[in-house]
PDB file of C-alpha atoms and ligand atoms in Angstrom:
ATOM      1  CA  MET A 230      55.749 -72.640 186.879  1.00  0.00           C
ATOM      2  CA  ILE A 231      56.508 -68.939 186.332  1.00  0.00           C
ATOM      3  CA  PHE A 232      54.066 -65.911 187.065  1.00  0.00           C
ATOM      4  CA  TYR A 233      54.970 -62.485 185.487  1.00  0.00           C
ATOM      5  CA  PHE A 234      53.635 -59.148 185.168  1.00  0.00           C
ATOM      6  CA  SER A 235      55.141 -56.571 182.601  1.00  0.00           C
ATOM      7  CA  GLY A 236      54.232 -53.301 181.512  1.00  0.00           C
ATOM      8  CA  THR A 237      56.581 -52.473 178.520  1.00  0.00           C
ATOM      9  CA  GLY A 238      57.825 -55.928 178.009  1.00  0.00           C
ATOM     10  CA  ASN A 239      61.048 -56.255 179.888  1.00  0.00           C
ATOM     11  CA  SER A 240      59.762 -58.692 182.530  1.00  0.00           C
ATOM     12  CA  ARG A 241      57.568 -60.697 180.120  1.00  0.00           C
ATOM     13  CA  HIS A 242      60.717 -61.150 178.132  1.00  0.00           C
ATOM     14  CA  ALA A 243      62.728 -62.184 181.170  1.00  0.00           C
ATOM     15  CA  ALA A 244      60.050 -64.747 182.201  1.00  0.00           C
ATOM     16  CA  LEU A 245      60.204 -66.249 178.730  1.00  0.00           C
ATOM     17  CA  SER A 246      64.036 -66.594 178.688  1.00  0.00           C
ATOM     18  CA  LEU A 247      64.032 -68.151 182.366  1.00  0.00           C
ATOM     19  CA  ALA A 248      61.395 -70.693 181.506  1.00  0.00           C
ATOM     20  CA  GLY A 249      62.522 -74.164 180.939  1.00  0.00           C
ATOM     21  CA  GLU A 250      61.252 -76.291 178.116  1.00  0.00           C
ATOM     22  CA  SER A 251      57.251 -76.797 178.201  1.00  0.00           C
ATOM     23  CA  GLU A 252      57.375 -74.926 181.558  1.00  0.00           C
ATOM     24  CA  GLN A 253      54.046 -73.123 182.138  1.00  0.00           C
ATOM     25  CA  ILE A 254      54.390 -69.167 181.961  1.00  0.00           C
ATOM     26  CA  ILE A 255      51.452 -67.339 183.342  1.00  0.00           C
ATOM     27  CA  ASN A 256      50.750 -63.662 183.073  1.00  0.00           C
ATOM     28  CA  ILE A 257      49.241 -62.527 186.493  1.00  0.00           C
ATOM     29  CA  THR A 258      46.706 -60.273 184.864  1.00  0.00           C
ATOM     30  CA  ASP A 259      45.212 -63.384 183.102  1.00  0.00           C
ATOM     31  CA  CYS A 260      44.642 -64.929 186.689  1.00  0.00           C
ATOM     32  CA  PHE A 261      42.769 -61.671 187.824  1.00  0.00           C
ATOM     33  CA  ARG A 262      40.848 -61.843 184.452  1.00  0.00           C
ATOM     34  CA  GLN A 263      39.925 -65.362 184.936  1.00  0.00           C
ATOM     35  CA  ASP A 264      39.673 -65.203 188.850  1.00  0.00           C
ATOM     36  CA  GLN A 265      41.853 -68.046 188.816  1.00  0.00           C
ATOM     37  CA  PHE A 266      44.264 -68.338 191.932  1.00  0.00           C
ATOM     38  CA  GLU A 267      44.766 -71.862 192.788  1.00  0.00           C
ATOM     39  CA  PHE A 268      47.461 -74.167 190.864  1.00  0.00           C
ATOM     40  CA  GLY A 269      48.704 -77.643 190.857  1.00  0.00           C
ATOM     41  CA  ILE A 270      52.302 -77.795 191.086  1.00  0.00           C
ATOM     42  CA  GLN A 271      54.777 -80.754 190.549  1.00  0.00           C
ATOM     43  CA  GLU A 272      56.857 -81.994 193.048  1.00  0.00           C
ATOM     44  CA  ASN A 273      60.422 -80.477 192.793  1.00  0.00           C
ATOM     45  CA  GLU A 274      58.928 -77.798 190.160  1.00  0.00           C
ATOM     46  CA  PRO A 275      60.505 -74.504 190.608  1.00  0.00           C
ATOM     47  CA  LEU A 276      58.250 -71.606 191.111  1.00  0.00           C
ATOM     48  CA  GLY A 277      59.123 -68.141 189.936  1.00  0.00           C
ATOM     49  CA  PHE A 278      57.830 -64.557 190.197  1.00  0.00           C
ATOM     50  CA  VAL A 279      58.956 -62.124 187.504  1.00  0.00           C
ATOM     51  CA  CYS A 280      58.143 -58.308 187.663  1.00  0.00           C
ATOM     52  CA  PRO A 281      59.478 -55.055 187.462  1.00  0.00           C
ATOM     53  CA  VAL A 282      60.488 -52.745 190.414  1.00  0.00           C
ATOM     54  CA  TYR A 283      57.911 -49.737 190.826  1.00  0.00           C
ATOM     55  CA  PHE A 284      59.242 -47.107 193.176  1.00  0.00           C
ATOM     56  CA  GLY A 285      61.522 -49.602 194.960  1.00  0.00           C
ATOM     57  CA  ALA A 286      58.929 -51.965 195.416  1.00  0.00           C
ATOM     58  CA  LEU A 287      56.559 -54.699 193.940  1.00  0.00           C
ATOM     59  CA  PRO A 288      53.857 -53.703 191.518  1.00  0.00           C
ATOM     60  CA  LEU A 289      50.541 -53.398 193.510  1.00  0.00           C
ATOM     61  CA  ILE A 290      49.100 -56.254 191.383  1.00  0.00           C
ATOM     62  CA  VAL A 291      51.911 -58.606 192.021  1.00  0.00           C
ATOM     63  CA  GLN A 292      51.454 -57.722 195.909  1.00  0.00           C
ATOM     64  CA  GLU A 293      47.866 -58.632 195.620  1.00  0.00           C
ATOM     65  CA  PHE A 294      48.489 -61.848 193.726  1.00  0.00           C
ATOM     66  CA  VAL A 295      51.126 -63.193 195.858  1.00  0.00           C
ATOM     67  CA  ARG A 296      48.768 -62.797 198.878  1.00  0.00           C
ATOM     68  CA  LYS A 297      46.002 -64.727 196.944  1.00  0.00           C
ATOM     69  CA  VAL A 298      47.688 -67.621 195.291  1.00  0.00           C
ATOM     70  CA  ARG A 299      47.583 -71.018 196.465  1.00  0.00           C
ATOM     71  CA  PHE A 300      49.358 -74.013 195.446  1.00  0.00           C
ATOM     72  CA  SER A 301      48.340 -77.992 195.411  1.00  0.00           C
ATOM     73  CA  SER A 302      51.418 -78.613 197.536  1.00  0.00           C
ATOM     74  CA  ILE A 303      54.236 -76.430 198.990  1.00  0.00           C
ATOM     75  CA  PRO A 304      56.815 -75.550 196.281  1.00  0.00           C
ATOM     76  CA  ALA A 305      60.051 -76.718 197.169  1.00  0.00           C
ATOM     77  CA  TYR A 306      62.239 -73.841 195.511  1.00  0.00           C
ATOM     78  CA  ILE A 307      60.395 -70.397 194.966  1.00  0.00           C
ATOM     79  CA  TYR A 308      62.407 -67.570 193.409  1.00  0.00           C
ATOM     80  CA  GLY A 309      61.833 -63.860 192.331  1.00  0.00           C
ATOM     81  CA  VAL A 310      63.435 -62.059 189.467  1.00  0.00           C
ATOM     82  CA  PHE A 311      62.944 -58.219 189.511  1.00  0.00           C
ATOM     83  CA  THR A 312      63.621 -56.269 186.395  1.00  0.00           C
ATOM     84  CA  CYS A 313      64.723 -52.589 186.917  1.00  0.00           C
ATOM     85  CA  GLY A 314      66.673 -49.698 185.856  1.00  0.00           C
ATOM     86  CA  SER A 315      69.028 -49.502 188.474  1.00  0.00           C
ATOM     87  CA  PHE A 316      68.330 -51.598 191.804  1.00  0.00           C
ATOM     88  CA  SER A 317      65.398 -53.732 193.183  1.00  0.00           C
ATOM     89  CA  PHE A 318      65.364 -52.029 196.612  1.00  0.00           C
ATOM     90  CA  LEU A 319      62.706 -53.829 198.754  1.00  0.00           C
ATOM     91  CA  CYS A 320      61.362 -56.285 196.279  1.00  0.00           C
ATOM     92  CA  GLU A 321      63.216 -59.269 197.788  1.00  0.00           C
ATOM     93  CA  GLU A 322      62.209 -58.375 201.207  1.00  0.00           C
ATOM     94  CA  MET A 323      58.536 -57.746 200.128  1.00  0.00           C
ATOM     95  CA  LEU A 324      58.369 -60.987 198.267  1.00  0.00           C
ATOM     96  CA  ARG A 325      59.738 -63.073 200.980  1.00  0.00           C
ATOM     97  CA  SER A 326      57.355 -61.460 203.594  1.00  0.00           C
ATOM     98  CA  LEU A 327      54.286 -61.957 201.210  1.00  0.00           C
ATOM     99  CA  LEU A 328      55.011 -65.486 200.753  1.00  0.00           C
ATOM    100  CA  SER A 329      55.733 -66.143 204.425  1.00  0.00           C
ATOM    101  CA  GLU A 330      52.045 -64.910 205.228  1.00  0.00           C
ATOM    102  CA  SER A 331      50.968 -68.140 203.146  1.00  0.00           C
ATOM    103  CA  GLY A 332      53.681 -70.366 204.824  1.00  0.00           C
ATOM    104  CA  LEU A 333      55.750 -70.225 201.638  1.00  0.00           C
ATOM    105  CA  LYS A 334      59.489 -69.468 201.658  1.00  0.00           C
ATOM    106  CA  LEU A 335      61.535 -67.546 198.959  1.00  0.00           C
ATOM    107  CA  SER A 336      64.789 -69.410 198.092  1.00  0.00           C
ATOM    108  CA  SER A 337      66.276 -67.040 195.900  1.00  0.00           C
ATOM    109  CA  ALA A 338      65.872 -63.624 194.321  1.00  0.00           C
ATOM    110  CA  TRP A 339      67.896 -61.747 191.581  1.00  0.00           C
ATOM    111  CA  ALA A 340      67.644 -58.073 190.160  1.00  0.00           C
ATOM    112  CA  VAL A 341      68.179 -57.830 186.547  1.00  0.00           C
ATOM    113  CA  ARG A 342      68.980 -54.357 184.944  1.00  0.00           C
ATOM    114  CA  MET A 343      67.136 -53.853 181.759  1.00  0.00           C
ATOM    115  CA  VAL A 344      65.856 -50.572 180.003  1.00  0.00           C
ATOM    116  CA  PRO A 345      64.446 -48.058 182.408  1.00  0.00           C
ATOM    117  CA  ASN A 346      61.203 -47.131 181.136  1.00  0.00           C
ATOM    118  CA  TYR A 347      59.848 -44.567 183.541  1.00  0.00           C
ATOM    119  CA  VAL A 348      59.603 -41.832 180.955  1.00  0.00           C
ATOM    120  CA  VAL A 349      57.513 -39.731 183.519  1.00  0.00           C
ATOM    121  CA  MET A 350      60.807 -39.201 185.371  1.00  0.00           C
ATOM    122  CA  TYR A 351      63.451 -39.422 182.817  1.00  0.00           C
ATOM    123  CA  GLU A 352      64.339 -39.290 179.051  1.00  0.00           C
ATOM    124  CA  ILE A 353      64.587 -42.760 177.661  1.00  0.00           C
ATOM    125  CA  VAL A 354      68.075 -43.821 176.783  1.00  0.00           C
ATOM    126  CA  SER A 355      69.240 -44.012 173.142  1.00  0.00           C
ATOM    127  CA  ASP A 356      68.672 -47.007 170.956  1.00  0.00           C
ATOM    128  CA  GLU A 357      72.363 -47.920 171.201  1.00  0.00           C
ATOM    129  CA  GLU A 358      72.096 -47.678 174.795  1.00  0.00           C
ATOM    130  CA  GLN A 359      69.129 -49.761 175.081  1.00  0.00           C
ATOM    131  CA  ASN A 360      70.702 -52.559 172.898  1.00  0.00           C
ATOM    132  CA  ARG A 361      73.643 -52.400 175.139  1.00  0.00           C
ATOM    133  CA  ILE A 362      71.680 -52.913 178.318  1.00  0.00           C
ATOM    134  CA  LEU A 363      69.528 -55.409 176.889  1.00  0.00           C
ATOM    135  CA  ASP A 364      72.545 -57.466 175.633  1.00  0.00           C
ATOM    136  CA  ASP A 365      73.903 -57.410 179.148  1.00  0.00           C
ATOM    137  CA  ALA A 366      70.493 -58.497 180.344  1.00  0.00           C
ATOM    138  CA  GLU A 367      70.572 -61.601 178.064  1.00  0.00           C
ATOM    139  CA  GLN A 368      73.773 -62.664 179.753  1.00  0.00           C
ATOM    140  CA  ILE A 369      72.546 -62.268 183.410  1.00  0.00           C
ATOM    141  CA  LEU A 370      69.163 -64.092 182.324  1.00  0.00           C
ATOM    142  CA  LEU A 371      71.221 -66.875 181.014  1.00  0.00           C
ATOM    143  CA  LYS A 372      73.278 -67.205 184.081  1.00  0.00           C
ATOM    144  CA  ILE A 373      70.177 -66.890 186.382  1.00  0.00           C
ATOM    145  CA  ARG A 374      68.455 -69.498 184.478  1.00  0.00           C
ATOM    146  CA  SER A 375      71.399 -71.856 184.986  1.00  0.00           C
ATOM    147  CA  GLU A 376      71.477 -71.035 188.668  1.00  0.00           C
ATOM    148  CA  ILE A 377      67.636 -71.798 188.963  1.00  0.00           C
ATOM    149  CA  THR A 378      68.333 -75.223 187.455  1.00  0.00           C
ATOM    150  CA  ALA A 379      70.876 -75.727 190.205  1.00  0.00           C
ATOM    151  CA  ARG A 380      68.182 -74.570 192.813  1.00  0.00           C
ATOM    152  CA  HIS A 381      70.872 -71.764 193.750  1.00  0.00           C
ATOM    153  CA  ALA A 382      70.186 -69.889 196.721  1.00  0.00           C
ATOM    154  CA  ASN A 383      70.875 -66.096 195.567  1.00  0.00           C
ATOM    155  CA  SER A 384      70.170 -63.064 197.981  1.00  0.00           C
ATOM    156  CA  THR A 385      71.188 -59.569 198.152  1.00  0.00           C
ATOM    157  CA  GLU A 386      71.328 -57.560 201.366  1.00  0.00           C
ATOM    158  CA  LEU A 387      69.415 -54.362 201.611  1.00  0.00           C
ATOM    159  CA  SER A 388      71.730 -51.332 202.413  1.00  0.00           C
ATOM    160  CA  ASP A 389      70.421 -48.875 204.909  1.00  0.00           C
ATOM    161  CA  GLU A 390      70.653 -46.371 202.308  1.00  0.00           C
ATOM    162  CA  HIS A 391      68.397 -48.341 199.861  1.00  0.00           C
ATOM    163  CA  ARG A 392      65.862 -48.937 202.561  1.00  0.00           C
ATOM    164  CA  ARG A 393      65.761 -44.997 203.261  1.00  0.00           C
ATOM    165  CA  ILE A 394      65.343 -44.370 199.408  1.00  0.00           C
ATOM    166  CA  ALA A 395      62.820 -47.027 199.104  1.00  0.00           C
ATOM    167  CA  GLU A 396      60.923 -45.723 201.848  1.00  0.00           C
ATOM    168  CA  GLU A 397      60.794 -42.162 200.655  1.00  0.00           C
ATOM    169  CA  MET A 398      59.532 -43.554 197.262  1.00  0.00           C
ATOM    170  CA  ALA A 399      56.494 -45.324 198.643  1.00  0.00           C
ATOM    171  CA  PRO A 400      54.143 -42.397 198.862  1.00  0.00           C
ATOM    172  CA  ILE A 401      54.954 -41.346 195.163  1.00  0.00           C
ATOM    173  CA  TYR A 402      53.705 -44.650 193.973  1.00  0.00           C
ATOM    174  CA  LYS A 403      50.371 -44.242 195.824  1.00  0.00           C
ATOM    175  CA  GLU A 404      49.967 -41.024 194.380  1.00  0.00           C
ATOM    176  CA  ALA A 405      51.033 -42.003 190.681  1.00  0.00           C
ATOM    177  CA  VAL A 406      48.435 -44.664 190.551  1.00  0.00           C
ATOM    178  CA  LYS A 407      45.706 -42.162 190.889  1.00  0.00           C
ATOM    179  CA  THR A 408      45.852 -41.245 187.127  1.00  0.00           C
ATOM    180  CA  HIS A 409      44.550 -37.872 187.214  1.00  0.00           C
ATOM    181  CA  LYS A 410      47.751 -36.834 185.297  1.00  0.00           C
ATOM    182  CA  PHE A 411      47.311 -38.706 182.451  1.00  0.00           C
ATOM    183  CA  TRP A 412      46.243 -36.690 179.214  1.00  0.00           C
ATOM    184  CA  ILE A 413      46.019 -36.930 175.606  1.00  0.00           C
ATOM    185  CA  ASP A 414      47.398 -34.669 173.001  1.00  0.00           C
ATOM    186  CA  ASP A 415      45.833 -33.291 169.835  1.00  0.00           C
ATOM    187  CA  THR A 416      47.047 -36.247 167.805  1.00  0.00           C
ATOM    188  CA  CYS A 417      44.864 -38.669 169.545  1.00  0.00           C
ATOM    189  CA  ILE A 418      42.547 -40.313 167.223  1.00  0.00           C
ATOM    190  CA  GLY A 419      40.470 -42.289 169.783  1.00  0.00           C
ATOM    191  CA  CYS A 420      41.768 -45.786 168.131  1.00  0.00           C
ATOM    192  CA  GLY A 421      41.538 -47.508 171.591  1.00  0.00           C
ATOM    193  CA  THR A 422      45.001 -48.876 171.315  1.00  0.00           C
ATOM    194  CA  CYS A 423      45.823 -47.766 174.763  1.00  0.00           C
ATOM    195  CA  ALA A 424      42.706 -49.280 176.320  1.00  0.00           C
ATOM    196  CA  ALA A 425      43.155 -52.488 174.413  1.00  0.00           C
ATOM    197  CA  ARG A 426      46.918 -52.703 175.505  1.00  0.00           C
ATOM    198  CA  CYS A 427      46.279 -51.811 179.235  1.00  0.00           C
ATOM    199  CA  PRO A 428      47.296 -55.047 181.121  1.00  0.00           C
ATOM    200  CA  VAL A 429      44.760 -54.272 183.946  1.00  0.00           C
ATOM    201  CA  GLY A 430      41.926 -52.899 181.974  1.00  0.00           C
ATOM    202  CA  ALA A 431      42.355 -49.402 183.488  1.00  0.00           C
ATOM    203  CA  ILE A 432      41.277 -47.289 180.348  1.00  0.00           C
ATOM    204  CA  THR A 433      37.810 -47.074 178.962  1.00  0.00           C
ATOM    205  CA  MET A 434      37.051 -45.337 176.010  1.00  0.00           C
ATOM    206  CA  ARG A 435      34.367 -42.532 176.625  1.00  0.00           C
ATOM    207  CA  ASP A 436      33.128 -40.364 173.906  1.00  0.00           C
ATOM    208  CA  GLY A 437      35.688 -41.870 171.654  1.00  0.00           C
ATOM    209  CA  TYR A 438      38.660 -41.155 173.748  1.00  0.00           C
ATOM    210  CA  PRO A 439      40.523 -42.743 176.721  1.00  0.00           C
ATOM    211  CA  SER A 440      39.563 -42.285 180.221  1.00  0.00           C
ATOM    212  CA  TRP A 441      41.807 -43.736 183.059  1.00  0.00           C
ATOM    213  CA  ASN A 442      40.288 -45.664 186.131  1.00  0.00           C
ATOM    214  CA  THR A 443      42.281 -45.028 189.333  1.00  0.00           C
ATOM    215  CA  SER A 444      41.177 -48.418 191.037  1.00  0.00           C
ATOM    216  CA  THR A 445      43.136 -50.768 188.788  1.00  0.00           C
ATOM    217  CA  CYS A 446      46.039 -48.478 187.308  1.00  0.00           C
ATOM    218  CA  GLN A 447      49.551 -49.955 188.079  1.00  0.00           C
ATOM    219  CA  HIS A 448      51.251 -46.995 186.424  1.00  0.00           C
ATOM    220  CA  CYS A 449      53.019 -49.531 184.194  1.00  0.00           C
ATOM    221  CA  MET A 450      53.693 -47.021 181.196  1.00  0.00           C
ATOM    222  CA  THR A 451      51.925 -49.424 178.699  1.00  0.00           C
ATOM    223  CA  CYS A 452      49.557 -46.722 177.489  1.00  0.00           C
ATOM    224  CA  ILE A 453      52.218 -44.042 177.248  1.00  0.00           C
ATOM    225  CA  ARG A 454      53.865 -46.166 174.652  1.00  0.00           C
ATOM    226  CA  CYS A 455      51.439 -44.468 172.237  1.00  0.00           C
ATOM    227  CA  GLY A 456      52.899 -40.991 171.678  1.00  0.00           C
ATOM    228  CA  ALA A 457      49.500 -39.403 171.947  1.00  0.00           C
ATOM    229  CA  VAL A 458      49.125 -40.296 175.752  1.00  0.00           C
ATOM    230  CA  GLU A 459      50.992 -37.956 178.202  1.00  0.00           C
ATOM    231  CA  TYR A 460      51.539 -37.635 181.965  1.00  0.00           C
ATOM    232  CA  GLY A 461      51.805 -34.373 183.693  1.00  0.00           C
ATOM    233  CA  ALA A 462      54.239 -31.800 182.376  1.00  0.00           C
ATOM    234  CA  THR A 463      57.216 -33.997 181.728  1.00  0.00           C
ATOM    235  CA  THR A 464      56.443 -36.720 179.135  1.00  0.00           C
ATOM    236  CA  HIS A 465      55.574 -34.299 176.225  1.00  0.00           C
ATOM    237  CA  GLY A 466      58.133 -34.685 173.334  1.00  0.00           C
ATOM    238  CA  ARG A 467      59.892 -37.623 175.160  1.00  0.00           C
ATOM    239  CA  LYS A 468      60.593 -40.887 173.295  1.00  0.00           C
ATOM    240  CA  ARG A 469      58.817 -43.981 175.054  1.00  0.00           C
ATOM    241  CA  TYR A 470      60.136 -47.380 175.553  1.00  0.00           C
ATOM    242  CA  THR A 471      58.692 -50.803 174.459  1.00  0.00           C
ATOM    243  CA  HIS A 472      60.835 -53.997 174.618  1.00  0.00           C
ATOM    244  CA  PRO A 473      61.870 -55.190 171.322  1.00  0.00           C
ATOM    245  CA  ASP A 474      59.664 -58.395 171.730  1.00  0.00           C
ATOM    246  CA  LEU A 475      56.383 -56.382 171.572  1.00  0.00           C
ATOM    247  CA  ARG A 476      57.684 -53.963 168.945  1.00  0.00           C
ATOM    248  CA  LYS A 477      57.872 -56.562 166.119  1.00  0.00           C
ATOM    249  CA  LYS A 478      55.047 -56.476 163.758  1.00  0.00           C
ATOM    250  CA  LYS A 479      53.856 -59.299 161.674  1.00  0.00           C
ATOM    251  CA  LYS A 480      54.379 -58.581 157.882  1.00  0.00           C
ATOM    252  CA  HIS A 481      50.879 -58.430 156.152  1.00  0.00           C
ATOM    253  CA  ASP A 482      48.999 -58.525 159.381  1.00  0.00           C
ATOM    254  CA  HIS A 483      46.320 -56.192 159.581  1.00  0.00           C
ATOM    255  CA  THR A 484      45.107 -57.110 163.018  1.00  0.00           C
ATOM    256  CA  THR A 485      48.220 -55.664 164.572  1.00  0.00           C
ATOM    257  CA  GLU A 486      47.562 -53.859 167.751  1.00  0.00           C
ATOM    258  CA  ALA A 487      49.614 -50.891 166.733  1.00  0.00           C
ATOM    259  CA  CYS A 488      47.973 -47.439 166.190  1.00  0.00           C
ATOM    260  CA  ALA A 489      48.178 -46.143 162.904  1.00  0.00           C
ATOM    261  CA  ALA A 490      48.857 -42.845 163.895  1.00  0.00           C
ATOM    262  CA  HIS A 491      51.377 -43.623 166.442  1.00  0.00           C
ATOM    263  CA  PRO A 492      53.104 -46.877 165.840  1.00  0.00           C
ATOM    264  CA  SER A 493      55.443 -47.770 168.766  1.00  0.00           C
TER     265      SER A 493
HETATM  266  C1  FMN B  89      56.016 -46.472 187.985  1.00  0.00           C
HETATM  267  C2  FMN B  89      57.580 -46.936 187.821  1.00  0.00           C
HETATM  268  C3  FMN B  89      58.353 -47.048 188.613  1.00  0.00           C
HETATM  269  C4  FMN B  89      59.819 -47.582 188.741  1.00  0.00           C
HETATM  270  N1  FMN B  89      60.521 -47.585 189.543  1.00  0.00           N
HETATM  271  C5  FMN B  89      61.747 -47.893 189.691  1.00  0.00           C
HETATM  272  C6  FMN B  89      62.536 -48.064 190.592  1.00  0.00           C
HETATM  273  O1  FMN B  89      62.469 -47.994 191.914  1.00  0.00           O
HETATM  274  N2  FMN B  89      63.718 -48.646 190.446  1.00  0.00           N
HETATM  275  C7  FMN B  89      64.227 -49.247 189.172  1.00  0.00           C
HETATM  276  O2  FMN B  89      65.494 -49.383 189.171  1.00  0.00           O
HETATM  277  N3  FMN B  89      63.498 -48.996 188.189  1.00  0.00           N
HETATM  278  C8  FMN B  89      62.368 -48.595 188.242  1.00  0.00           C
HETATM  279  N4  FMN B  89      61.378 -48.362 187.097  1.00  0.00           N
HETATM  280  C9  FMN B  89      61.919 -49.013 185.876  1.00  0.00           C
HETATM  281  C10 FMN B  89      61.277 -50.366 185.686  1.00  0.00           C
HETATM  282  O3  FMN B  89      61.187 -51.208 186.781  1.00  0.00           O
HETATM  283  C11 FMN B  89      61.991 -51.048 184.560  1.00  0.00           C
HETATM  284  O4  FMN B  89      62.281 -50.307 183.294  1.00  0.00           O
HETATM  285  C12 FMN B  89      61.317 -52.450 184.313  1.00  0.00           C
HETATM  286  O5  FMN B  89      62.196 -53.214 183.496  1.00  0.00           O
HETATM  287  C13 FMN B  89      59.987 -52.352 183.545  1.00  0.00           C
HETATM  288  O6  FMN B  89      59.782 -53.614 183.093  1.00  0.00           O
HETATM  289  P1  FMN B  89      58.448 -54.049 182.383  1.00  0.00           P
HETATM  290  O7  FMN B  89      58.930 -53.585 180.882  1.00  0.00           O
HETATM  291  O8  FMN B  89      58.271 -55.617 182.466  1.00  0.00           O
HETATM  292  O9  FMN B  89      57.387 -53.170 182.796  1.00  0.00           O
HETATM  293  C14 FMN B  89      60.184 -48.051 187.392  1.00  0.00           C
HETATM  294  C15 FMN B  89      59.212 -47.883 186.333  1.00  0.00           C
HETATM  295  C16 FMN B  89      57.850 -47.507 186.432  1.00  0.00           C
HETATM  296  C17 FMN B  89      57.151 -47.450 185.380  1.00  0.00           C
END
């Protein structure tokens, strides 16, 4: 059983790549929508948590989920996979500590470098670089998958330097999820795609235009995939990132979620 959270598709892709045949893959946001936090688990079935790294930590929704989730029996092998642009910092430590609050033990954890999606802070790398990063990630995911099958115990020691950086980043995440810096430019046609795509329902359409809701936003960069959504003074004119799995459009499918004015 794999639980995942994903904004721009990297962690979703990782979860799908790690899953065994007929293994259940559950989107954490669906659990909140359906108010479902109790799950049956088979003896010896591996249990995975897959998510992006946000400011050196687990996304808030993942932290809340791990605190709430309960299982029919104690899973024998629990692992975390953190997709990131560079390092997973506090994620392994955080997941271990949150699980231990429910008497559960983290057996293994890995970081997987995928395309850095945080357009608020930097330019998104070129398409060629994205392909190179995602090809490398594919190899790492294959390796992790076989290590999960072998119930391997992987752990990365957190350096003092990374602990310091992560502690410095924590307040920035708290500020970022406040959403007040999101805005729309003149090209927004009020199509509602950003609201429909938001995994946590943090956007409502008011008078035909998106309005952000601070209490649920994860700052996941899903809404910003539309070129008409901006954040602060840095994103304007910057390319946006979406994992190739989510870019694919079905031929002749007029129900596609892409906005006609800003396909991403
Ligand atoms: C708000 C935010 C903060 C991020 N912080 C980090 C970070 O501290 N370290 C890192 O390596 N990558 C960081 N990233 C990059 C993402 O972790 C990375 O691109 C991830 O694979 C995105 O996963 P997703 O496509 O499933 O949402 C951050 C991205 C966002 C949106």
